[in-house]
Each structure stands twice: as C-alpha cells, then as structure tokens.
PDB file of C-alpha atoms and ligand atoms in Angstrom:
ATOM      1  CA  MET A   4     -52.208  72.676 122.392  1.00  0.00           C
ATOM      2  CA  THR A   5     -52.413  69.450 120.460  1.00  0.00           C
ATOM      3  CA  VAL A   6     -50.327  69.498 117.271  1.00  0.00           C
ATOM      4  CA  VAL A   7     -52.691  67.109 115.468  1.00  0.00           C
ATOM      5  CA  ARG A   8     -56.473  66.976 115.909  1.00  0.00           C
ATOM      6  CA  TYR A   9     -58.515  63.840 115.335  1.00  0.00           C
ATOM      7  CA  GLU A  10     -62.254  63.746 114.816  1.00  0.00           C
ATOM      8  CA  ARG A  11     -64.795  61.517 113.147  1.00  0.00           C
ATOM      9  CA  ARG A  12     -67.626  62.772 110.951  1.00  0.00           C
ATOM     10  CA  GLY A  13     -69.804  59.785 110.163  1.00  0.00           C
ATOM     11  CA  SER A  14     -67.584  57.297 108.375  1.00  0.00           C
ATOM     12  CA  VAL A  15     -64.874  59.865 107.638  1.00  0.00           C
ATOM     13  CA  ALA A  16     -61.960  60.458 110.020  1.00  0.00           C
ATOM     14  CA  VAL A  17     -60.434  63.922 109.847  1.00  0.00           C
ATOM     15  CA  VAL A  18     -56.790  64.306 110.803  1.00  0.00           C
ATOM     16  CA  THR A  19     -55.802  67.961 111.069  1.00  0.00           C
ATOM     17  CA  MET A  20     -52.303  69.370 111.428  1.00  0.00           C
ATOM     18  CA  ASN A  21     -52.591  72.091 114.020  1.00  0.00           C
ATOM     19  CA  ARG A  22     -49.575  74.390 114.107  1.00  0.00           C
ATOM     20  CA  PRO A  23     -51.104  77.206 112.039  1.00  0.00           C
ATOM     21  CA  GLU A  24     -48.806  79.811 113.610  1.00  0.00           C
ATOM     22  CA  TYR A  25     -45.874  78.018 111.901  1.00  0.00           C
ATOM     23  CA  ARG A  26     -47.802  77.206 108.727  1.00  0.00           C
ATOM     24  CA  ASN A  27     -48.072  73.622 109.987  1.00  0.00           C
ATOM     25  CA  ALA A  28     -44.324  73.040 109.868  1.00  0.00           C
ATOM     26  CA  GLN A  29     -43.800  69.430 110.862  1.00  0.00           C
ATOM     27  CA  ASN A  30     -41.692  68.786 113.918  1.00  0.00           C
ATOM     28  CA  SER A  31     -41.250  65.252 115.247  1.00  0.00           C
ATOM     29  CA  ALA A  32     -44.042  65.780 117.778  1.00  0.00           C
ATOM     30  CA  MET A  33     -46.360  66.342 114.821  1.00  0.00           C
ATOM     31  CA  THR A  34     -44.997  63.373 112.862  1.00  0.00           C
ATOM     32  CA  TYR A  35     -45.637  61.000 115.740  1.00  0.00           C
ATOM     33  CA  ALA A  36     -49.040  62.553 116.442  1.00  0.00           C
ATOM     34  CA  LEU A  37     -49.952  62.043 112.781  1.00  0.00           C
ATOM     35  CA  ASP A  38     -48.838  58.437 113.038  1.00  0.00           C
ATOM     36  CA  GLU A  39     -50.999  57.982 116.123  1.00  0.00           C
ATOM     37  CA  ALA A  40     -54.009  59.527 114.391  1.00  0.00           C
ATOM     38  CA  PHE A  41     -53.590  57.434 111.224  1.00  0.00           C
ATOM     39  CA  TYR A  42     -53.166  54.285 113.271  1.00  0.00           C
ATOM     40  CA  ARG A  43     -56.349  55.102 115.133  1.00  0.00           C
ATOM     41  CA  ALA A  44     -58.293  55.766 111.922  1.00  0.00           C
ATOM     42  CA  ALA A  45     -56.975  52.564 110.344  1.00  0.00           C
ATOM     43  CA  ALA A  46     -58.075  50.500 113.341  1.00  0.00           C
ATOM     44  CA  ASP A  47     -61.497  52.134 113.803  1.00  0.00           C
ATOM     45  CA  ASP A  48     -64.193  49.973 112.183  1.00  0.00           C
ATOM     46  CA  GLU A  49     -66.485  52.980 111.838  1.00  0.00           C
ATOM     47  CA  VAL A  50     -63.965  54.775 109.621  1.00  0.00           C
ATOM     48  CA  LYS A  51     -64.027  54.116 105.875  1.00  0.00           C
ATOM     49  CA  VAL A  52     -62.110  57.127 104.527  1.00  0.00           C
ATOM     50  CA  ILE A  53     -59.552  59.522 106.038  1.00  0.00           C
ATOM     51  CA  VAL A  54     -59.138  63.220 105.234  1.00  0.00           C
ATOM     52  CA  LEU A  55     -55.787  64.891 105.998  1.00  0.00           C
ATOM     53  CA  ALA A  56     -56.097  68.641 106.517  1.00  0.00           C
ATOM     54  CA  GLY A  57     -54.036  71.608 107.692  1.00  0.00           C
ATOM     55  CA  GLU A  58     -55.469  74.207 110.078  1.00  0.00           C
ATOM     56  CA  GLY A  59     -55.234  77.844 108.999  1.00  0.00           C
ATOM     57  CA  GLU A  60     -54.073  79.509 105.814  1.00  0.00           C
ATOM     58  CA  HIS A  61     -51.671  76.784 104.675  1.00  0.00           C
ATOM     59  CA  PHE A  62     -51.635  73.013 104.394  1.00  0.00           C
ATOM     60  CA  SER A  63     -47.960  72.707 105.374  1.00  0.00           C
ATOM     61  CA  ALA A  64     -44.806  74.722 104.849  1.00  0.00           C
ATOM     62  CA  GLY A  65     -42.666  71.589 105.228  1.00  0.00           C
ATOM     63  CA  HIS A  66     -40.378  70.122 107.845  1.00  0.00           C
ATOM     64  CA  ASP A  67     -39.666  72.243 110.869  1.00  0.00           C
ATOM     65  CA  ILE A  68     -36.209  73.707 110.283  1.00  0.00           C
ATOM     66  CA  GLY A  69     -36.477  76.668 112.598  1.00  0.00           C
ATOM     67  CA  SER A  70     -39.596  77.143 114.746  1.00  0.00           C
ATOM     68  CA  PRO A  71     -39.276  77.339 118.532  1.00  0.00           C
ATOM     69  CA  GLY A  72     -40.870  73.872 118.657  1.00  0.00           C
ATOM     70  CA  ARG A  73     -38.149  72.269 116.563  1.00  0.00           C
ATOM     71  CA  ASP A  74     -37.363  68.943 118.232  1.00  0.00           C
ATOM     72  CA  ALA A  75     -34.855  67.172 115.963  1.00  0.00           C
ATOM     73  CA  HIS A  76     -32.681  66.447 119.031  1.00  0.00           C
ATOM     74  CA  VAL A  77     -35.474  64.644 120.917  1.00  0.00           C
ATOM     75  CA  SER A  78     -35.992  60.871 121.142  1.00  0.00           C
ATOM     76  CA  PHE A  79     -39.401  59.438 120.303  1.00  0.00           C
ATOM     77  CA  GLU A  80     -40.516  55.847 120.453  1.00  0.00           C
ATOM     78  CA  ARG A  81     -39.662  54.690 116.939  1.00  0.00           C
ATOM     79  CA  ARG A  82     -42.366  53.151 114.765  1.00  0.00           C
ATOM     80  CA  ALA A  83     -41.435  53.083 111.112  1.00  0.00           C
ATOM     81  CA  GLY A  84     -38.271  50.992 111.011  1.00  0.00           C
ATOM     82  CA  LEU A  85     -35.644  49.122 112.975  1.00  0.00           C
ATOM     83  CA  TRP A  86     -32.898  51.699 112.790  1.00  0.00           C
ATOM     84  CA  TRP A  87     -31.595  52.747 116.189  1.00  0.00           C
ATOM     85  CA  ASP A  88     -32.264  56.149 117.697  1.00  0.00           C
ATOM     86  CA  HIS A  89     -30.460  59.072 116.032  1.00  0.00           C
ATOM     87  CA  VAL A  90     -30.023  60.872 119.341  1.00  0.00           C
ATOM     88  CA  GLY A  91     -26.453  60.638 120.611  1.00  0.00           C
ATOM     89  CA  ARG A  92     -25.114  59.551 117.190  1.00  0.00           C
ATOM     90  CA  GLN A  93     -22.741  61.533 115.020  1.00  0.00           C
ATOM     91  CA  GLY A  94     -22.834  62.886 111.490  1.00  0.00           C
ATOM     92  CA  ALA A  95     -24.339  60.868 108.678  1.00  0.00           C
ATOM     93  CA  GLU A  96     -25.261  58.024 111.026  1.00  0.00           C
ATOM     94  CA  SER A  97     -27.506  60.311 113.038  1.00  0.00           C
ATOM     95  CA  ARG A  98     -29.077  61.919 109.980  1.00  0.00           C
ATOM     96  CA  PHE A  99     -29.636  58.629 108.170  1.00  0.00           C
ATOM     97  CA  ALA A 100     -31.212  57.003 111.238  1.00  0.00           C
ATOM     98  CA  ARG A 101     -33.452  59.984 111.878  1.00  0.00           C
ATOM     99  CA  GLU A 102     -34.634  60.531 108.320  1.00  0.00           C
ATOM    100  CA  SER A 103     -35.136  56.805 107.725  1.00  0.00           C
ATOM    101  CA  GLU A 104     -37.589  56.905 110.581  1.00  0.00           C
ATOM    102  CA  VAL A 105     -39.420  60.227 110.599  1.00  0.00           C
ATOM    103  CA  TYR A 106     -39.336  61.096 106.899  1.00  0.00           C
ATOM    104  CA  LEU A 107     -39.030  58.208 104.459  1.00  0.00           C
ATOM    105  CA  GLY A 108     -40.174  55.499 106.870  1.00  0.00           C
ATOM    106  CA  MET A 109     -43.210  57.341 108.200  1.00  0.00           C
ATOM    107  CA  CYS A 110     -44.338  58.413 104.748  1.00  0.00           C
ATOM    108  CA  ARG A 111     -44.112  54.877 103.418  1.00  0.00           C
ATOM    109  CA  ARG A 112     -46.002  53.586 106.432  1.00  0.00           C
ATOM    110  CA  TRP A 113     -48.798  56.088 105.820  1.00  0.00           C
ATOM    111  CA  ARG A 114     -48.967  55.368 102.103  1.00  0.00           C
ATOM    112  CA  GLU A 115     -49.908  51.806 103.039  1.00  0.00           C
ATOM    113  CA  ILE A 116     -52.847  52.683 105.336  1.00  0.00           C
ATOM    114  CA  PRO A 117     -55.462  50.202 104.074  1.00  0.00           C
ATOM    115  CA  LYS A 118     -58.134  52.897 103.727  1.00  0.00           C
ATOM    116  CA  PRO A 119     -58.401  55.705 101.193  1.00  0.00           C
ATOM    117  CA  VAL A 120     -56.807  58.957 102.356  1.00  0.00           C
ATOM    118  CA  ILE A 121     -57.641  62.325 100.793  1.00  0.00           C
ATOM    119  CA  ALA A 122     -55.398  65.371 101.210  1.00  0.00           C
ATOM    120  CA  MET A 123     -57.370  68.621 101.455  1.00  0.00           C
ATOM    121  CA  VAL A 124     -54.858  71.266 100.450  1.00  0.00           C
ATOM    122  CA  GLN A 125     -55.031  75.051 100.706  1.00  0.00           C
ATOM    123  CA  GLY A 126     -52.245  77.656 100.532  1.00  0.00           C
ATOM    124  CA  ALA A 127     -48.668  76.400 100.786  1.00  0.00           C
ATOM    125  CA  CYS A 128     -47.822  72.743 100.264  1.00  0.00           C
ATOM    126  CA  VAL A 129     -44.058  72.966 100.301  1.00  0.00           C
ATOM    127  CA  ALA A 130     -41.191  70.433 100.625  1.00  0.00           C
ATOM    128  CA  GLY A 131     -42.097  68.187 103.594  1.00  0.00           C
ATOM    129  CA  GLY A 132     -45.711  69.286 102.992  1.00  0.00           C
ATOM    130  CA  LEU A 133     -45.545  67.680  99.556  1.00  0.00           C
ATOM    131  CA  MET A 134     -44.540  64.396 101.145  1.00  0.00           C
ATOM    132  CA  LEU A 135     -47.723  64.388 103.214  1.00  0.00           C
ATOM    133  CA  ALA A 136     -49.946  65.250 100.258  1.00  0.00           C
ATOM    134  CA  TRP A 137     -48.197  62.678  98.049  1.00  0.00           C
ATOM    135  CA  VAL A 138     -48.716  59.758 100.415  1.00  0.00           C
ATOM    136  CA  CYS A 139     -52.447  60.412 100.215  1.00  0.00           C
ATOM    137  CA  ASP A 140     -54.434  58.575  97.527  1.00  0.00           C
ATOM    138  CA  LEU A 141     -56.258  61.649  96.290  1.00  0.00           C
ATOM    139  CA  ILE A 142     -55.539  65.375  96.489  1.00  0.00           C
ATOM    140  CA  VAL A 143     -58.274  68.007  96.442  1.00  0.00           C
ATOM    141  CA  ALA A 144     -56.773  71.499  96.253  1.00  0.00           C
ATOM    142  CA  SER A 145     -58.247  74.958  96.527  1.00  0.00           C
ATOM    143  CA  GLU A 146     -57.553  77.467  93.754  1.00  0.00           C
ATOM    144  CA  ASP A 147     -55.043  79.321  95.950  1.00  0.00           C
ATOM    145  CA  ALA A 148     -52.995  76.203  96.728  1.00  0.00           C
ATOM    146  CA  PHE A 149     -49.446  75.899  95.438  1.00  0.00           C
ATOM    147  CA  PHE A 150     -46.793  73.211  95.498  1.00  0.00           C
ATOM    148  CA  ALA A 151     -43.020  73.626  95.632  1.00  0.00           C
ATOM    149  CA  ASP A 152     -39.864  71.728  96.479  1.00  0.00           C
ATOM    150  CA  PRO A 153     -37.165  74.353  96.935  1.00  0.00           C
ATOM    151  CA  VAL A 154     -34.570  72.136  98.629  1.00  0.00           C
ATOM    152  CA  VAL A 155     -32.275  72.155  95.584  1.00  0.00           C
ATOM    153  CA  ARG A 156     -31.348  75.606  96.987  1.00  0.00           C
ATOM    154  CA  MET A 157     -29.752  73.660  99.829  1.00  0.00           C
ATOM    155  CA  GLY A 158     -27.857  71.562  97.298  1.00  0.00           C
ATOM    156  CA  ILE A 159     -30.176  68.638  97.991  1.00  0.00           C
ATOM    157  CA  PRO A 160     -31.925  66.712  95.184  1.00  0.00           C
ATOM    158  CA  GLY A 161     -35.490  67.013  96.484  1.00  0.00           C
ATOM    159  CA  VAL A 162     -37.285  65.941  99.649  1.00  0.00           C
ATOM    160  CA  GLU A 163     -36.721  62.554 101.286  1.00  0.00           C
ATOM    161  CA  TYR A 164     -39.895  60.939  99.890  1.00  0.00           C
ATOM    162  CA  PHE A 165     -38.743  61.277  96.276  1.00  0.00           C
ATOM    163  CA  ALA A 166     -42.011  60.691  94.437  1.00  0.00           C
ATOM    164  CA  HIS A 167     -41.482  63.575  92.006  1.00  0.00           C
ATOM    165  CA  PRO A 168     -41.004  61.597  88.767  1.00  0.00           C
ATOM    166  CA  TRP A 169     -43.991  59.384  89.608  1.00  0.00           C
ATOM    167  CA  VAL A 170     -46.491  62.086  90.577  1.00  0.00           C
ATOM    168  CA  MET A 171     -45.649  64.252  87.549  1.00  0.00           C
ATOM    169  CA  PRO A 172     -43.929  63.626  84.220  1.00  0.00           C
ATOM    170  CA  PRO A 173     -40.115  63.458  84.586  1.00  0.00           C
ATOM    171  CA  ARG A 174     -39.450  66.567  82.512  1.00  0.00           C
ATOM    172  CA  VAL A 175     -41.963  68.535  84.569  1.00  0.00           C
ATOM    173  CA  ALA A 176     -40.347  67.133  87.732  1.00  0.00           C
ATOM    174  CA  LYS A 177     -36.954  68.411  86.597  1.00  0.00           C
ATOM    175  CA  GLU A 178     -38.287  71.915  85.953  1.00  0.00           C
ATOM    176  CA  PHE A 179     -40.137  71.831  89.299  1.00  0.00           C
ATOM    177  CA  LEU A 180     -36.877  70.938  91.095  1.00  0.00           C
ATOM    178  CA  TYR A 181     -34.405  72.972  89.015  1.00  0.00           C
ATOM    179  CA  THR A 182     -36.361  76.197  89.526  1.00  0.00           C
ATOM    180  CA  GLY A 183     -37.893  75.566  92.949  1.00  0.00           C
ATOM    181  CA  ASP A 184     -40.846  77.547  91.585  1.00  0.00           C
ATOM    182  CA  ARG A 185     -44.333  77.344  92.984  1.00  0.00           C
ATOM    183  CA  MET A 186     -46.610  75.138  90.926  1.00  0.00           C
ATOM    184  CA  PRO A 187     -50.144  76.578  91.107  1.00  0.00           C
ATOM    185  CA  ALA A 188     -53.026  74.195  91.801  1.00  0.00           C
ATOM    186  CA  ARG A 189     -54.304  74.451  88.219  1.00  0.00           C
ATOM    187  CA  ARG A 190     -50.959  73.395  86.776  1.00  0.00           C
ATOM    188  CA  ALA A 191     -50.759  70.564  89.326  1.00  0.00           C
ATOM    189  CA  HIS A 192     -54.162  69.426  88.100  1.00  0.00           C
ATOM    190  CA  GLU A 193     -53.061  69.689  84.471  1.00  0.00           C
ATOM    191  CA  VAL A 194     -50.078  67.374  85.062  1.00  0.00           C
ATOM    192  CA  GLY A 195     -52.190  64.872  86.990  1.00  0.00           C
ATOM    193  CA  MET A 196     -50.762  65.482  90.456  1.00  0.00           C
ATOM    194  CA  VAL A 197     -54.025  66.795  91.863  1.00  0.00           C
ATOM    195  CA  ASN A 198     -57.498  65.282  91.417  1.00  0.00           C
ATOM    196  CA  ARG A 199     -59.645  68.391  91.758  1.00  0.00           C
ATOM    197  CA  VAL A 200     -59.253  72.139  92.070  1.00  0.00           C
ATOM    198  CA  VAL A 201     -62.105  73.961  93.763  1.00  0.00           C
ATOM    199  CA  PRO A 202     -62.775  77.457  95.129  1.00  0.00           C
ATOM    200  CA  ARG A 203     -61.342  77.977  98.594  1.00  0.00           C
ATOM    201  CA  ASP A 204     -64.728  78.426 100.217  1.00  0.00           C
ATOM    202  CA  SER A 205     -66.013  75.105  98.907  1.00  0.00           C
ATOM    203  CA  LEU A 206     -62.836  73.101  99.580  1.00  0.00           C
ATOM    204  CA  GLU A 207     -64.204  71.408 102.649  1.00  0.00           C
ATOM    205  CA  ALA A 208     -67.649  70.647 101.189  1.00  0.00           C
ATOM    206  CA  GLU A 209     -66.167  69.205  97.985  1.00  0.00           C
ATOM    207  CA  THR A 210     -63.606  67.112  99.845  1.00  0.00           C
ATOM    208  CA  PHE A 211     -66.179  65.632 102.200  1.00  0.00           C
ATOM    209  CA  ALA A 212     -68.676  64.981  99.401  1.00  0.00           C
ATOM    210  CA  LEU A 213     -65.976  62.979  97.618  1.00  0.00           C
ATOM    211  CA  ALA A 214     -64.994  61.192 100.852  1.00  0.00           C
ATOM    212  CA  GLU A 215     -68.604  60.189 101.468  1.00  0.00           C
ATOM    213  CA  ARG A 216     -69.047  58.846  97.952  1.00  0.00           C
ATOM    214  CA  ILE A 217     -65.968  56.692  98.381  1.00  0.00           C
ATOM    215  CA  ALA A 218     -67.107  55.619 101.847  1.00  0.00           C
ATOM    216  CA  ALA A 219     -70.161  53.979 100.243  1.00  0.00           C
ATOM    217  CA  MET A 220     -67.884  51.400  98.581  1.00  0.00           C
ATOM    218  CA  PRO A 221     -67.078  48.122 100.345  1.00  0.00           C
ATOM    219  CA  ARG A 222     -64.170  48.273 102.772  1.00  0.00           C
ATOM    220  CA  MET A 223     -62.276  45.296 101.386  1.00  0.00           C
ATOM    221  CA  GLY A 224     -62.741  46.451  97.795  1.00  0.00           C
ATOM    222  CA  LEU A 225     -61.227  49.820  98.658  1.00  0.00           C
ATOM    223  CA  ALA A 226     -58.315  48.284 100.559  1.00  0.00           C
ATOM    224  CA  LEU A 227     -57.455  45.891  97.741  1.00  0.00           C
ATOM    225  CA  THR A 228     -57.834  48.572  95.083  1.00  0.00           C
ATOM    226  CA  LYS A 229     -55.475  50.853  96.960  1.00  0.00           C
ATOM    227  CA  LYS A 230     -52.966  48.034  97.259  1.00  0.00           C
ATOM    228  CA  ALA A 231     -53.351  47.207  93.567  1.00  0.00           C
ATOM    229  CA  VAL A 232     -52.496  50.738  92.420  1.00  0.00           C
ATOM    230  CA  ASN A 233     -49.693  51.115  94.970  1.00  0.00           C
ATOM    231  CA  GLN A 234     -48.193  47.809  93.841  1.00  0.00           C
ATOM    232  CA  ALA A 235     -48.378  48.962  90.232  1.00  0.00           C
ATOM    233  CA  GLU A 236     -46.534  52.181  91.134  1.00  0.00           C
ATOM    234  CA  ASP A 237     -43.867  50.152  92.897  1.00  0.00           C
ATOM    235  CA  LEU A 238     -43.554  47.884  89.867  1.00  0.00           C
ATOM    236  CA  GLN A 239     -42.920  51.085  87.908  1.00  0.00           C
ATOM    237  CA  GLY A 240     -39.916  51.510  90.154  1.00  0.00           C
ATOM    238  CA  MET A 241     -41.163  53.944  92.758  1.00  0.00           C
ATOM    239  CA  HIS A 242     -40.059  52.035  95.850  1.00  0.00           C
ATOM    240  CA  ALA A 243     -36.614  51.110  94.537  1.00  0.00           C
ATOM    241  CA  GLY A 244     -36.205  54.532  92.934  1.00  0.00           C
ATOM    242  CA  MET A 245     -36.863  56.267  96.227  1.00  0.00           C
ATOM    243  CA  ASP A 246     -34.334  54.055  98.002  1.00  0.00           C
ATOM    244  CA  SER A 247     -31.665  54.935  95.478  1.00  0.00           C
ATOM    245  CA  VAL A 248     -32.415  58.660  95.691  1.00  0.00           C
ATOM    246  CA  PHE A 249     -32.427  58.540  99.497  1.00  0.00           C
ATOM    247  CA  GLY A 250     -28.713  57.700  99.208  1.00  0.00           C
ATOM    248  CA  LEU A 251     -28.120  60.773  97.019  1.00  0.00           C
ATOM    249  CA  HIS A 252     -30.123  62.867  99.472  1.00  0.00           C
ATOM    250  CA  HIS A 253     -27.793  61.798 102.268  1.00  0.00           C
ATOM    251  CA  LEU A 254     -24.724  62.338 100.128  1.00  0.00           C
ATOM    252  CA  ALA A 255     -25.962  65.931  99.770  1.00  0.00           C
ATOM    253  CA  HIS A 256     -26.507  66.371 103.526  1.00  0.00           C
ATOM    254  CA  ALA A 257     -23.009  64.976 104.168  1.00  0.00           C
ATOM    255  CA  HIS A 258     -21.442  67.206 101.495  1.00  0.00           C
ATOM    256  CA  ASN A 259     -23.133  70.232 103.054  1.00  0.00           C
ATOM    257  CA  ALA A 260     -21.957  69.234 106.520  1.00  0.00           C
ATOM    258  CA  GLU A 261     -18.386  68.923 105.236  1.00  0.00           C
ATOM    259  CA  THR A 262     -18.259  72.075 103.140  1.00  0.00           C
ATOM    260  CA  SER A 263     -20.705  74.575 104.628  1.00  0.00           C
ATOM    261  CA  ALA A 264     -22.297  75.683 107.882  1.00  0.00           C
ATOM    262  CA  ASP A 265     -24.529  72.647 108.368  1.00  0.00           C
ATOM    263  CA  PRO A 266     -26.321  69.786 106.549  1.00  0.00           C
ATOM    264  CA  LEU A 267     -28.842  72.303 105.156  1.00  0.00           C
ATOM    265  CA  ALA A 268     -26.053  74.449 103.614  1.00  0.00           C
ATOM    266  CA  GLY A 269     -26.737  77.165 106.171  1.00  0.00           C
ATOM    267  CA  MET A 270     -30.249  77.787 104.862  1.00  0.00           C
ATOM    268  CA  THR A 271     -32.949  78.826 107.336  1.00  0.00           C
ATOM    269  CA  PRO A 272     -36.705  79.343 106.940  1.00  0.00           C
ATOM    270  CA  LYS A 273     -35.946  83.055 106.526  1.00  0.00           C
ATOM    271  CA  SER A 274     -33.269  82.701 103.840  1.00  0.00           C
ATOM    272  CA  MET A 275     -35.346  80.079 102.001  1.00  0.00           C
ATOM    273  CA  LYS A 276     -38.314  82.451 101.946  1.00  0.00           C
ATOM    274  CA  ALA A 277     -36.137  85.390 100.823  1.00  0.00           C
ATOM    275  CA  ALA A 278     -34.729  83.289  97.952  1.00  0.00           C
ATOM    276  CA  ALA A 279     -38.250  82.231  96.930  1.00  0.00           C
ATOM    277  CA  ASP A 280     -39.502  85.829  97.004  1.00  0.00           C
ATOM    278  CA  GLU A 281     -36.585  86.951  94.815  1.00  0.00           C
ATOM    279  CA  SER A 282     -37.191  84.427  92.076  1.00  0.00           C
TER     280      SER A 282
HETATM  281 ZN1   ZN B   8     -33.009  65.291 104.613  1.00  0.00          ZN
END
C-alpha cells in the first residue's frame, strides 16, 4: 500500500497521507513520499494549487513513535539538507542529523513550495501533524478537528518546527504547550491559526471550492505573494527563532537520553494517549 497518494483534479493536486490505520502517523517512508509528491506538484505545469489531506478519521496523529512501520533506523536518500546520514551515528549527533533532515529541514522545504498549499484537516492534528498543517499556506478544518502539541509531557519544548508563537499569539502558545490540551477547530479559528471551519461533510467541497478560486489567479502572482508573506514572517523572526528553539529541542532529547529511558523520556503512543485522556 502506498503511504501517500497523489492525484490531480483539474488544476488542483491532491496529496493524501494514507496510513489511516495508524491515524496517519508519519514514518520516514511517508515523509519522503510526501516530499516526492510535493516535488511533483511543484513541477507540474497543470497544477496551480495543492491540497494536503489525511485519509480516514484523522489528519495526522504526529510522528511515528511506535507503529510497526516505524523506520527511524532506516537510511533514505537525503533531500532537505547537507547533514550526513544519522544511521550508524551515536547519541545527539544521530538525532540532530536525522531531525535536521526529516523534521525541520523537510518542513522548511515544503513551506517554500512556490504554489499555494491548503491543509484539509479533520479529526486529530497532533504534534508532527501540526507541523504539516503549519507549513501549508491555508488551513480549512472540519468542526470535529482539534490541534495539540503534547510533547512537553516528554520534557521537550514543542515539536521541531517551532512555529507556535507565530501561528498563534505567544500567550496562547504558552497555554497550548503548558497544558498539552486539545485546541478545538473553533478556538483555532478564533486565534487566527485556521482560515475556515466547516461541517465535516462539506470539508472536501469547501476546500476544493477555495482551491479552485485561488487557482484562477496568475501563477507568478501567487508564487510571489506566497514568498512575500513568508519573507515577512521570517523578518518577524520565525526562521531564526526556529533555529534557536531547535537547539533547545535537542538539549531536551539529550537530557532525556541521559536521565531517563530514552530521548522521548520513555513515553510511548499508549502512555501519551493515557496522559491526554486523564487531563
Ligand atoms: Zn525531536
């Protein structure tokens, strides 16, 4: 089974994460398949707008930290940066090389796709799932969608693509991280993180209607506009801010590795879910 599906509907490319049995948890196979699909959509002259979707009940439960398809030990042909392969390296060197490539590097690469990308989000959009939604230009969410970054439970200050204080006000970002609570779609809309909230059964129709409206604009105008807003965000410190927080993120992984069971402080998908259900 292919972990990412690619199709074209008129001038809209649809990239669909396809591991619904694991709530679209992202393993490296999926990351590289997403990269392939985005590259294809970017290069295809017929494509004006890209929609990123998740098959099944949930957009994405985050990075794969425990499914049978977990492949953190596998080498892939690297795309996002010049760091050497993490496989065969020790400790922080291995983690830093790997996350520079598959997490921060890939997300930054996708944020710069010179075509508008719309995330179509239903159900869970958690941790690594947030990173995927955040690199998109627009987010259309269904009423049942929710957003959460619970990795502070692992002693880690948020996911690798640390956009939190740019996609929501800083005080809201702190509450979001300190509690790990689920932010419902309506609240995400209220704070400006989400463009539209629609009923679940019209999510697809609304997303594609918006995609088609945008697709009627000139290609170059869209590409330059995207770059203009992204540059403005970076001038507000997003790029440099993320770099600085990436260091703290890796300090946390290293601290966990030194003082607890593993770099994730011994947390598993099961214990993370149990902690979320308790709160
Ligand atoms: Zn990490």
